[in-house]
XYZ file of C-alpha atoms in Angstrom:
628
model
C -1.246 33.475 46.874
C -4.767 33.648 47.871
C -6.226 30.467 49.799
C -8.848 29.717 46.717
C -5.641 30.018 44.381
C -3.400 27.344 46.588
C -6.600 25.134 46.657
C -7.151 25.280 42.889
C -3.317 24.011 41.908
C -3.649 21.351 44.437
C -6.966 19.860 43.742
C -6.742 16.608 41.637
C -7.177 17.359 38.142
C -10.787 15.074 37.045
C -10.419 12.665 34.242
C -11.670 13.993 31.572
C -11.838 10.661 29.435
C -14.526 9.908 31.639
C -16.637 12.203 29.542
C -15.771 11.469 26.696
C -18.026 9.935 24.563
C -18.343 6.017 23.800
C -16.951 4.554 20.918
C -18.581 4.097 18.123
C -19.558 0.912 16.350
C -16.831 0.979 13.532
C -14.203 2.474 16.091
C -15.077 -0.473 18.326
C -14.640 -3.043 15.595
C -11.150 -1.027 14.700
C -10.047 -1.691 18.075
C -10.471 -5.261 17.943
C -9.032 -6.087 15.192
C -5.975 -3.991 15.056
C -5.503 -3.349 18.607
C -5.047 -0.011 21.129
C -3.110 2.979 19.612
C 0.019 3.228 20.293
C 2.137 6.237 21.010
C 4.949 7.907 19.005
C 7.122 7.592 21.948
C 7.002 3.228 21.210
C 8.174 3.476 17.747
C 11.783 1.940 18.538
C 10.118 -0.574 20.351
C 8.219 -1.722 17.508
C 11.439 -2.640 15.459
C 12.466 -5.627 14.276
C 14.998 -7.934 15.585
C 17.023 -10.037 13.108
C 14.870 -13.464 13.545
C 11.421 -11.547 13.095
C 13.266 -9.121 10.554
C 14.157 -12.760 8.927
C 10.734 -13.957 9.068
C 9.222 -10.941 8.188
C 11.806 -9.780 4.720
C 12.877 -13.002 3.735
C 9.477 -14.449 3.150
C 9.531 -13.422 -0.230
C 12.493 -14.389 -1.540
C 12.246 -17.797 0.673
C 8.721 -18.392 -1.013
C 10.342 -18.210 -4.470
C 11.582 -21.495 -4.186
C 8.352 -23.157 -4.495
C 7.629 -21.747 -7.843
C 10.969 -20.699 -9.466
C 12.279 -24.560 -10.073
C 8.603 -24.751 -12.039
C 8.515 -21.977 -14.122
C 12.372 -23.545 -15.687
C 10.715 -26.432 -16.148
C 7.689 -25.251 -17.590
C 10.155 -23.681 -20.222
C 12.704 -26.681 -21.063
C 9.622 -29.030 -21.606
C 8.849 -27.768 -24.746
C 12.131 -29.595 -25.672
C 11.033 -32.991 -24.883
C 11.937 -34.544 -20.996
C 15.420 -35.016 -21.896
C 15.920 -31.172 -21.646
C 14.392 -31.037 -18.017
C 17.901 -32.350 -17.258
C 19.446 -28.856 -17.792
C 17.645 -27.415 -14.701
C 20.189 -27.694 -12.152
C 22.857 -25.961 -14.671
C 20.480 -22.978 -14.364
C 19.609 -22.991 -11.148
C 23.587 -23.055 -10.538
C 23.832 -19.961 -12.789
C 20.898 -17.959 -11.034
C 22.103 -18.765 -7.830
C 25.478 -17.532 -8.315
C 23.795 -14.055 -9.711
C 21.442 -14.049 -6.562
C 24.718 -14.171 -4.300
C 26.572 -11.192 -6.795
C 23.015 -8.913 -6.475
C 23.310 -9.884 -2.389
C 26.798 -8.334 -2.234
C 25.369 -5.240 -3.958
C 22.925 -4.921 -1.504
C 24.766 -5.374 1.691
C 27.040 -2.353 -0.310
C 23.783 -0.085 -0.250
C 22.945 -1.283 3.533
C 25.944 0.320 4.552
C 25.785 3.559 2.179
C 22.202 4.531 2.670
C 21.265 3.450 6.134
C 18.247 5.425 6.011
C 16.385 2.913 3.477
C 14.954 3.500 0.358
C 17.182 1.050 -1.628
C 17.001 1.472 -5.391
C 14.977 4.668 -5.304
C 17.462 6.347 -3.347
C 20.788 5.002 -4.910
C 19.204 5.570 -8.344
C 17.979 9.318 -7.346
C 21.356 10.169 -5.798
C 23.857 8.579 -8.037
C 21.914 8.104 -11.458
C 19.696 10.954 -11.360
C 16.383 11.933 -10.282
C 14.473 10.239 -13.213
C 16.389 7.051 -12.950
C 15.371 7.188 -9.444
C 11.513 7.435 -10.241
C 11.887 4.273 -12.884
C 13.128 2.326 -9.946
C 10.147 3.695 -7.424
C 7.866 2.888 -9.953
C 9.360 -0.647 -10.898
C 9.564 -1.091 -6.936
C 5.812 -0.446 -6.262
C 4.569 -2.625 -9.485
C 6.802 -5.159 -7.864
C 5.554 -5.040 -4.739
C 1.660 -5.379 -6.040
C 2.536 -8.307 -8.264
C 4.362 -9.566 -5.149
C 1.431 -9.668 -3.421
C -0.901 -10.886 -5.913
C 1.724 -13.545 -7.194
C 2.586 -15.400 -3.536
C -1.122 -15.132 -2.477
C -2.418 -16.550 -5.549
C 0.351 -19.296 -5.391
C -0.048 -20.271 -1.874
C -3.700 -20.923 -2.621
C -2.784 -23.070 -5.742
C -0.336 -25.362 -2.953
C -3.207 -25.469 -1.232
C -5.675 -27.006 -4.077
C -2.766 -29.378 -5.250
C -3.367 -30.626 -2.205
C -7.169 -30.497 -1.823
C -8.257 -30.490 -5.192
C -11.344 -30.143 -4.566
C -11.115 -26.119 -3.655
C -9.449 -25.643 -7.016
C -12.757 -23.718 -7.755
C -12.672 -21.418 -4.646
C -9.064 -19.905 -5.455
C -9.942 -16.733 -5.827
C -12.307 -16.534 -2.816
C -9.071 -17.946 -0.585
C -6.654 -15.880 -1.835
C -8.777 -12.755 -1.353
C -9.633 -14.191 2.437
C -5.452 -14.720 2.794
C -5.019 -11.082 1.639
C -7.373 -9.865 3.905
C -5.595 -12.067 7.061
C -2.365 -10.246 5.726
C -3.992 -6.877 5.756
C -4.974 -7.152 9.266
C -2.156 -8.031 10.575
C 0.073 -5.575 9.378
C -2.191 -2.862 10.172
C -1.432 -4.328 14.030
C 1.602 -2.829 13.842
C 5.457 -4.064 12.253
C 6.801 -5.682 15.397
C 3.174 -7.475 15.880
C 3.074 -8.567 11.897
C 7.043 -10.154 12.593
C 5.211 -12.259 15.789
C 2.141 -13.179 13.695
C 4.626 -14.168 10.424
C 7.707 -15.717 12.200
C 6.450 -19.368 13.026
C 4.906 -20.037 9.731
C 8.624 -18.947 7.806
C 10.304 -20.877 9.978
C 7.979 -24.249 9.886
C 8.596 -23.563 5.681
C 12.347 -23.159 6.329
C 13.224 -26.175 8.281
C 10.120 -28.404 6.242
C 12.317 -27.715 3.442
C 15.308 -28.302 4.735
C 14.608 -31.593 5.827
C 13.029 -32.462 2.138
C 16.376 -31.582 1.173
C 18.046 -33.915 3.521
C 15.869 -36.362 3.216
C 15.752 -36.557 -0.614
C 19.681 -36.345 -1.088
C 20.111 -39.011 1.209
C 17.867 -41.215 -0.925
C 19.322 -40.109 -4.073
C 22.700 -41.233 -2.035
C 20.927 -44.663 -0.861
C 18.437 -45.828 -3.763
C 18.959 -45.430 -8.093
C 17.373 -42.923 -9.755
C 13.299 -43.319 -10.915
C 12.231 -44.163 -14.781
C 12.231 -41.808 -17.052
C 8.594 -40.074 -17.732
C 6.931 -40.725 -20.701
C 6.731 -37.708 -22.675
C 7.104 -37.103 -26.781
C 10.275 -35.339 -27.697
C 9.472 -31.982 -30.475
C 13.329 -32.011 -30.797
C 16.976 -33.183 -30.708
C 18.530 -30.096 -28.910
C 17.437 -27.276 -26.845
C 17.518 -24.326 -28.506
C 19.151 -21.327 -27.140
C 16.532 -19.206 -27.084
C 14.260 -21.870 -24.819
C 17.172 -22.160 -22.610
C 17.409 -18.456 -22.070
C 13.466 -18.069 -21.551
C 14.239 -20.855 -18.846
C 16.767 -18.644 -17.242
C 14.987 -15.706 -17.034
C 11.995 -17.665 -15.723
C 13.796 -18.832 -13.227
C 15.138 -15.994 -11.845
C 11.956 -15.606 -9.934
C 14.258 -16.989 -7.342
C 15.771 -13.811 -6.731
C 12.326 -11.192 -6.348
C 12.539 -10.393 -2.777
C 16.219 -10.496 -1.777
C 16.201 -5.974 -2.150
C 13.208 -6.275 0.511
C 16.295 -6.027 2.994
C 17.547 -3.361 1.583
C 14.646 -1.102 1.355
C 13.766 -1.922 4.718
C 16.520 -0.781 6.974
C 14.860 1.292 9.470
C 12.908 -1.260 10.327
C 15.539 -2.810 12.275
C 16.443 -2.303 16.138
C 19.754 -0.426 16.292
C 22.322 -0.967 15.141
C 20.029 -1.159 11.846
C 22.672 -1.507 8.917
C 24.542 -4.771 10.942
C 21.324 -6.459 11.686
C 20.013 -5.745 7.962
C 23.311 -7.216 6.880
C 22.888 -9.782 8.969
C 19.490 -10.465 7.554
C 20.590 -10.810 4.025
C 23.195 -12.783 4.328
C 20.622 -15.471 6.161
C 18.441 -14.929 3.942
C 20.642 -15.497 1.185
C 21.980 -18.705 2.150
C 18.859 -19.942 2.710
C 17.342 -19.195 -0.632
C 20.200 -20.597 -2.763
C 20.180 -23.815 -0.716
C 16.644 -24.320 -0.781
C 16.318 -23.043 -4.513
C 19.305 -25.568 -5.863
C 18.007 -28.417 -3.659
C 14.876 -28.691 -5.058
C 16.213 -27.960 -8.564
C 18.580 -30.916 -7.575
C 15.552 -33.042 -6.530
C 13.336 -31.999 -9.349
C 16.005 -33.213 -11.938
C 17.000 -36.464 -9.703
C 13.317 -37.851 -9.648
C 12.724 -36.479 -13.430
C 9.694 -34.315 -12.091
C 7.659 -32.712 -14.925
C 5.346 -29.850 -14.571
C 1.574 -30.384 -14.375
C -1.448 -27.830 -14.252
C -2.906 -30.107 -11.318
C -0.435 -30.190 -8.487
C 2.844 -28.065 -8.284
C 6.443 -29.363 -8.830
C 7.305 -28.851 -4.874
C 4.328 -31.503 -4.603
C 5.806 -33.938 -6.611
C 8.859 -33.637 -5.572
C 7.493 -34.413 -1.724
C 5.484 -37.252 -2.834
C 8.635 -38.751 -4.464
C 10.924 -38.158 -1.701
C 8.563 -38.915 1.095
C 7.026 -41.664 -0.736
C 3.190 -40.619 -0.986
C 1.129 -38.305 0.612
C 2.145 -38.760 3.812
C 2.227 -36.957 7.338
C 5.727 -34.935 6.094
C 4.066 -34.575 2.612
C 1.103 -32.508 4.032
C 3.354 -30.528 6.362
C 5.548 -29.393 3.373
C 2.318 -28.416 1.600
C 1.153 -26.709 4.722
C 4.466 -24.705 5.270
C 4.528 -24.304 1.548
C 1.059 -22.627 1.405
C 2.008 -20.409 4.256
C 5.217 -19.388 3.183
C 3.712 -18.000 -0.175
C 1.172 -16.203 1.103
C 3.679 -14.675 3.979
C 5.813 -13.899 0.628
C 3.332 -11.069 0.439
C 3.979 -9.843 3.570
C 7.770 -8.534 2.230
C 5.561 -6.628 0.244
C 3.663 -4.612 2.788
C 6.817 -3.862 4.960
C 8.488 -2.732 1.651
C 5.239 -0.845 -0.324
C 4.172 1.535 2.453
C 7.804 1.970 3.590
C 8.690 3.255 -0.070
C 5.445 4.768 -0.330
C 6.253 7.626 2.535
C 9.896 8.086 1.311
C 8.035 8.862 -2.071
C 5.512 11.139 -0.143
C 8.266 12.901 1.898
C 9.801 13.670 -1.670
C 6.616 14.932 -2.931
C 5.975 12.616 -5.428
C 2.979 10.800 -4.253
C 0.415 11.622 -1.891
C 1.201 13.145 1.433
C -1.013 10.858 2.695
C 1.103 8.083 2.514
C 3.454 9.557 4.588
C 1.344 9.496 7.496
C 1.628 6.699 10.229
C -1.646 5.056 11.644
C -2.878 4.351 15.300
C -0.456 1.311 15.188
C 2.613 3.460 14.101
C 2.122 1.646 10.275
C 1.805 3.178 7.400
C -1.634 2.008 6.942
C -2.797 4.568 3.732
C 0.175 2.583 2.143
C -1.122 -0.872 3.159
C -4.717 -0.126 2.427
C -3.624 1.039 -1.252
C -1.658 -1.986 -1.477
C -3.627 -4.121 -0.255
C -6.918 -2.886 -2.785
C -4.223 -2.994 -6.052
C -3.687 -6.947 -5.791
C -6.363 -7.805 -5.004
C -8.150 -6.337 -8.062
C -4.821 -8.044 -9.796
C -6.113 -11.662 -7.912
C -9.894 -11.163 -9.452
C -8.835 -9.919 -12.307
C -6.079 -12.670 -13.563
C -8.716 -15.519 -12.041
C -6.198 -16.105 -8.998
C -3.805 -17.986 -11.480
C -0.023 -16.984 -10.440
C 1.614 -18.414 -13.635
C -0.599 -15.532 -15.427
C 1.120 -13.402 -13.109
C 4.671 -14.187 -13.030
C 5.428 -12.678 -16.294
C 4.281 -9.066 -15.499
C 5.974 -9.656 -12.395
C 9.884 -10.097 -13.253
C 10.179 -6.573 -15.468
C 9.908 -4.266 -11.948
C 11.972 -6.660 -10.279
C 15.320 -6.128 -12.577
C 15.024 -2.592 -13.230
C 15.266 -2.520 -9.365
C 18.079 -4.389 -9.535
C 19.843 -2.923 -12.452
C 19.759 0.193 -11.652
C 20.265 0.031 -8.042
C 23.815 -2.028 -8.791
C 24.322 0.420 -11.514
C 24.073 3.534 -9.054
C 26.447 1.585 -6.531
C 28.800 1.322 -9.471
C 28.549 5.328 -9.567
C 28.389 5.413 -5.780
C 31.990 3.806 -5.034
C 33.289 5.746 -8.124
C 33.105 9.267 -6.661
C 33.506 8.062 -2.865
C 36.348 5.673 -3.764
C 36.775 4.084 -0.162
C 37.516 0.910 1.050
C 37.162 -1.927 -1.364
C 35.802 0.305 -3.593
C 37.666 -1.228 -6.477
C 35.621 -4.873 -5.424
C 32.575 -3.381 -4.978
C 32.805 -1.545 -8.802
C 33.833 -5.192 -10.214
C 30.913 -7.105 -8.468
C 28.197 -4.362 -9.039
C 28.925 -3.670 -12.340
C 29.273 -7.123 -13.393
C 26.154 -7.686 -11.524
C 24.281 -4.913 -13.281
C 25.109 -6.078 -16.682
C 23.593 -9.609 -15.919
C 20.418 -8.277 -14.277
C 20.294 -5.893 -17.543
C 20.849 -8.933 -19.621
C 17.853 -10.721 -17.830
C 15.753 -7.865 -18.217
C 15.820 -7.382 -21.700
C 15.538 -11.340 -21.771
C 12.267 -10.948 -19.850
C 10.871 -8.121 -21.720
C 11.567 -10.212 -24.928
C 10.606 -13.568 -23.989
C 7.272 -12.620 -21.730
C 6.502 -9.638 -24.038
C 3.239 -10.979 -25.862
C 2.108 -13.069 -22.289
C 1.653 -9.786 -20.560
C 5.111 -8.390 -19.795
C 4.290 -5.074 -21.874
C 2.256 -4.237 -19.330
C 4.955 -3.769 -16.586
C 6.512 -1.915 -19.748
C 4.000 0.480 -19.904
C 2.898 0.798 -16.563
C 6.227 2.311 -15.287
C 6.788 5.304 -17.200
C 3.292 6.137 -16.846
C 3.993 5.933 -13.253
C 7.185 8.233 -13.860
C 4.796 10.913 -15.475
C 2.447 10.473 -12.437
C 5.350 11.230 -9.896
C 6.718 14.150 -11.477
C 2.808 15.751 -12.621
C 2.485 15.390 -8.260
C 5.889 16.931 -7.796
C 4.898 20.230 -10.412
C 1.355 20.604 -8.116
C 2.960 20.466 -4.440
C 5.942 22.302 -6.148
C 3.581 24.945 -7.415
C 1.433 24.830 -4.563
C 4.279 25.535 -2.228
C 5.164 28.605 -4.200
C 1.798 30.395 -3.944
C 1.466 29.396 -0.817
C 4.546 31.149 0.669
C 4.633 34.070 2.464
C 7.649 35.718 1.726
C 7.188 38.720 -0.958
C 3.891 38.863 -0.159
C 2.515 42.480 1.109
C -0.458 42.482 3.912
C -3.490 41.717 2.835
C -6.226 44.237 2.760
C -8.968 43.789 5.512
C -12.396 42.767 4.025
C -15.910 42.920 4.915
C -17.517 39.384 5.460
C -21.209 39.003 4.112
C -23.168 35.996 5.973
C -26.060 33.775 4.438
C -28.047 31.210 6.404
C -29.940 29.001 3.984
C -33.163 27.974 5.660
C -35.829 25.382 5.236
C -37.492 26.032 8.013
C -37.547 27.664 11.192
C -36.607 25.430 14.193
C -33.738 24.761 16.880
C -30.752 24.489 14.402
C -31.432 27.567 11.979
C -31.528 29.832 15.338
C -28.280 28.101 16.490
C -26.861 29.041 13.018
C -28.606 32.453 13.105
C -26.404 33.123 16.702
C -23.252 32.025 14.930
C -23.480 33.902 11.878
C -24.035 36.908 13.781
C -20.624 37.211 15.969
C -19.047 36.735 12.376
C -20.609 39.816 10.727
C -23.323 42.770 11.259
C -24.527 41.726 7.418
C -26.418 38.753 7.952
C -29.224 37.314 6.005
C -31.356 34.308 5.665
C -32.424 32.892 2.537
C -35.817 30.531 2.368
C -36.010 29.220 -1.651
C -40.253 29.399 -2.058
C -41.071 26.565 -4.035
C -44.717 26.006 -1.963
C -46.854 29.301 -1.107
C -47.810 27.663 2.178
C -44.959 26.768 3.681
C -43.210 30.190 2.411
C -46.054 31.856 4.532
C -45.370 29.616 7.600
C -41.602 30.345 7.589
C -42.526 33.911 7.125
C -44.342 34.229 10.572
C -42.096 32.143 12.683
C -38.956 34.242 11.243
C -40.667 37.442 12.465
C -41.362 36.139 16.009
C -37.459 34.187 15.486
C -35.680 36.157 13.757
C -34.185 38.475 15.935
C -34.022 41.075 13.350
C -31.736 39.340 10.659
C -34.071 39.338 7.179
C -35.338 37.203 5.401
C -34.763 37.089 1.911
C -37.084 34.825 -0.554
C -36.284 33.764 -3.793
C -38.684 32.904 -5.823
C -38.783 29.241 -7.766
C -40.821 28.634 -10.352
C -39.631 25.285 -11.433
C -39.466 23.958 -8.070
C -35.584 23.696 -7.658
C -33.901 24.478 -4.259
C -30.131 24.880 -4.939
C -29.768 26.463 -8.658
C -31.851 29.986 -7.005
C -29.664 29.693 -3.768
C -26.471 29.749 -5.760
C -27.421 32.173 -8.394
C -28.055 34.656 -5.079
C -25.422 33.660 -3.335
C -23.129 33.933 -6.905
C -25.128 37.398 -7.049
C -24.074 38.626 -3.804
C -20.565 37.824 -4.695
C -19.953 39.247 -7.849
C -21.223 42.631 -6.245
C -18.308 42.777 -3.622
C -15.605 40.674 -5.568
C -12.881 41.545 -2.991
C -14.770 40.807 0.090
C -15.671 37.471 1.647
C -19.172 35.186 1.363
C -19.464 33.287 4.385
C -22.680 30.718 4.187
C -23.086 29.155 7.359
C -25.019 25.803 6.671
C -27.481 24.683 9.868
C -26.748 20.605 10.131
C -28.772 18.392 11.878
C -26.380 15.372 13.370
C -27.909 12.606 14.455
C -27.308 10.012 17.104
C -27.278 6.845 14.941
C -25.045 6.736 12.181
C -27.816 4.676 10.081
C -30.066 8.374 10.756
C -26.939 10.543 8.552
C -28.937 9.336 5.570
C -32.380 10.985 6.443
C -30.807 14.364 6.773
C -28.221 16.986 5.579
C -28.322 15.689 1.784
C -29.292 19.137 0.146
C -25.912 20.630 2.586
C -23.649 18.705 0.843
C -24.828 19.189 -2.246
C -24.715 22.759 -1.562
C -20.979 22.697 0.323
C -19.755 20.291 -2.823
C -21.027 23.322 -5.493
C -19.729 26.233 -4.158
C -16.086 24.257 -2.920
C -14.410 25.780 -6.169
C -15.661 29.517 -5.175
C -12.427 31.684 -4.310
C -13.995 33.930 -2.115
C -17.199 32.136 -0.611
C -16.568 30.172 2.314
C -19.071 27.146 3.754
C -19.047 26.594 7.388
C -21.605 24.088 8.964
C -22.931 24.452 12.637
C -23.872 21.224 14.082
C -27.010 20.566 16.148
C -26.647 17.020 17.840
C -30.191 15.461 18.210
C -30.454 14.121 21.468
C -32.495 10.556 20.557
């Protein structure tokens, strides 16, 4: 090897970051607020544990309990306050179908590993359409989800501090935005960020719990509220309304579920893990209060939630404990939301990698998140938030239709599932699922009947209209995929490329054009649209000192438009060689400031976005970068 050669492969290699240019403004701004990329190689890193998998999936299902024990209520009032008394006999009954659905779950944990929850059990076991009416009843979930906790942590907060009641949609648009943030950090920094605030909620409300039995143990029971009575019984159709109401207790518990590679390895035991925590927790929490709600004969009011009143009550005021409760409460709904970012964009790129959305959503951003899904997410409720006026109980009923169909026909498909695999307790699983299944379908069509007029028809209609958007993307990257292949296809003829410069001037960037455009062809012209007799003459002159031989063609303009004469040639030039190509190679002036990409290159894009839809005319650009 030659003494220059040995030198060369020893010499230190320079750093070529060094010359790389400085960030820009916005890229700057990225980086601060959602951190340094991250590398492919970190991904297992940025799993979750089971304490920040906790915190981060069970925040929606925990949060339930703040509202479910108040939309009952809300219901068995129209009976008179003697029916309020019937709460904790539902709230037994819903908890005992939350723990059935669990079981289900920790049955698709262990058959589909991979995720995907009722999607994937409904696609493989029910059938490809069945599978879409669960992706579609997932995502509407998950936007409600978002809308619903946000909104309702902001109304703990203003039963509170009444006096922000009128700012509740400016904080619960500020709350989604905090949420956005942080999960575009990254999943194992969104479980640090989330983790202390589920845990303050979860032991705040455990200790109201404790607290308020032991005085229900210790001291008789309060007086009676005074409230007019519209009947002698509760009619069965209020006391099914109440049920379904309150099975907002069980929206988030399939969060697990759909979640599983999220979790460090192994994934399916610390999932399982997960849900059975998180279970426990919600039906203790849930009955408690619905124990405590009935104990103290709490009613619902517009003003202040029934969580507050049952605080007040058991801590005797607004005290020190009161506040925290309201604190951890607020929190804990607006974490709710965060379930459904680590579910939406998760679902999203299963649904990409099927080809039913967007590809887009398949891709994973500097922070290893699916941020396209977030973003999307994150844009859909809070248009949901302005739109319904920030009010959650306006909410709730558009909200329980996706969460059931989820439910139903994921327990349904695990019926299926254990049919045809038929191992281990296969025969338990069929009995729980299926019984399961029927109640969730029995609380669906509940729902749908009950909440139809307040808003639940749109959750109706919103699904299969999602359905018909899935499959129409399916047919176009199905058909697209088709052309697009190679096999069967002979070798294309070779084709002669004619090359036109569009010019509005003569100066530094048309001659850097003029260079390129001639290494792609020997048939090269420039084109100058004359629509003022003096500056046509001045181009004129400088193109035959500049030229270098390429002509100049002018078109003529009589009603002072630039682009309709250059397309008309360049549509003339076209239709005169149909099998060969139309290159025009666009001279762009780029400037240093990003405020200065307004003052130039508007009449290129107008020009690039005309002829984008031309099969055989292709629009390059060649950049000159101003220097000041």
């Amino acid at each position: 090897m030659p003494r220059s050669d040995v030198a060369d492969s020893v010499a230190p290699r320079r750093d070529v970051t060094a010359h790389m240019p400085d960030l820009s403004a916005l890229a700057l701004l990225k980086r601060a607020l959602l951190g340094r990329p991250l590398s492919t190689a970190r991904a297992a890193d940025e799993r979750h544990g089971r304490l920040t998998g906790l915190a981060v999936f069970s925040s929606d299902a925990l949060s339930s309990v703040a509202y479910a024990t108040e939309e009952i209520l809300r219901t068995l009032v129209l009976a008179g306050a003697p029916a309020t008394r019937m709460v904790l006999p539902i709230a037994i009954v819903i908890g005992a179908l939350l723990l059935i659905v669990v079981f289900s779950y920790r049955q698709t944990i262990q058959a589909y590993p991979a995720g995907g929850g009722a999607y994937v059990v409904a696609k493989e076991n029910l059938g490809v359409r069945y599978g879409l009416v669960a992706a579609g009843a997932l995502l509407t979930d998950y936007v409600l989800t978002v809308a619903v906790s946000v909104s309702a942590g902001v109304l703990a907060l203003t039963s509170a501090v009444p006096a922000l009641h009128g700012w509740r949609v400016e904080l619960a648009l500020a709350c989604l935005a905090v949420l956005t943030i942080g999960n575009l950090r990254g999943v194992r920094e969104s479980g640090r960020w989330f983790a202390v605030p589920t845990f303050f909620f979860i032991v705040s409300m455990l200790v109201l719990i404790a607290v308020g039995l032991f005085g229900a143990a210790t001291a008789p029971a309060a007086g009676t509220p005074s409230l007019p009575a519209t009947g002698s019984g509760v009619a069965l159709f209020l006391v099914l309304r109440a049920f379904a109401n309150g099975c907002t207790a069980m929206t988030g518990v399939e969060a697990v579920a759909n979640g599983v590679p999220e979790f460090r390895a192994p994934a399916a035991r610390n999932a399982n893990s997960t849900l059975v925590a998180l279970a426990a927790l919600a039906v203790t929490m849930f009955l408690g209060v619905s124990l405590l709600a009935a104990y103290h004969r709490v009613l619902p009011d517009t003003d202040e939630t029934v969580v507050s009143q049952v605080a007040r009550a058991v801590f005797g005021g607004r005290s020190v404990p009161y506040y925290c409760l309201q604190a951890a409460t607020m929190a804990i709904l607006v974490l709710a939301a965060n379930t459904a970012f680590a579910g939406f964009p998760r679902l999203a790129s299963i649904l990409a990698h099927d080809r039913y959305v967007p590809r887009q959503f398949s891709n994973q951003g500097d922070r290893l998140a699916f941020s396209n899904g977030i973003l999307a997410l994150s844009l859909l409720a809070g248009s949901l938030i302005v739109a319904f006026d920030g009010d959650p109980h306006a909410l709730i009923p558009l909200y329980m239709v996706g969460v059931f169909v989820a439910f139903t026909l994921s327990q349904f498909g695990m019926v299926r599932q254990r049919l045809r695999v038929r191992t281990g307790a296969w025969r338990a699983t069929v009995l729980v699922s299926g019984t399961g299944g029927a109640l969730t379908a029995t609380v669906l069509v509940v729902v749908g009947v009950t909440k139809f007029a307040e808003g639940a028809w749109i959750s109706l209609a919103l699904i299969p209209v999602l359905v018909f958007a899935f499959l129409a993307v399916r047919r176009h990257y199905d058909s697209a995929i088709a052309e697009l292949a190679l096999e069967g296809t002979a070798t294309p003829p070779s084709r002669r490329n004619t090359v036109i410069i569009p010019v509005n001037g003569v100066h530094r960037a048309v001659v850097e054009a003029m260079h390129y455009a001639r290494s792609l062809s020997p048939d090269v012209r420039a084109v100058f649209v004359d629509v003022d007799e003096e500056a046509t003459a001045v181009t004129r002159r400088a193109w035959a000192q500049w030229g270098e031989g390429v002509p100049l063609v002018v078109l003529p303009s009589p009603y002072r438009s630039v682009l309709q004469p250059l397309l008309a040639y360049i549509e003339r030039v076209d239709n005169e060689r149909p099998e060969d190509y139309v290159t025009v190679v666009v001279p762009e002036v780029v400037p240093r400031r990003w405020w200065h990409f307004a003052l130039h290159n508007q009449r290129s894009l107008l020009l690039k976005g005309a002829l984008l839809f031309r099969p055989t005319v292709i629009v390059t650009s060649v950049p000159y970068h101003l220097r000041t």
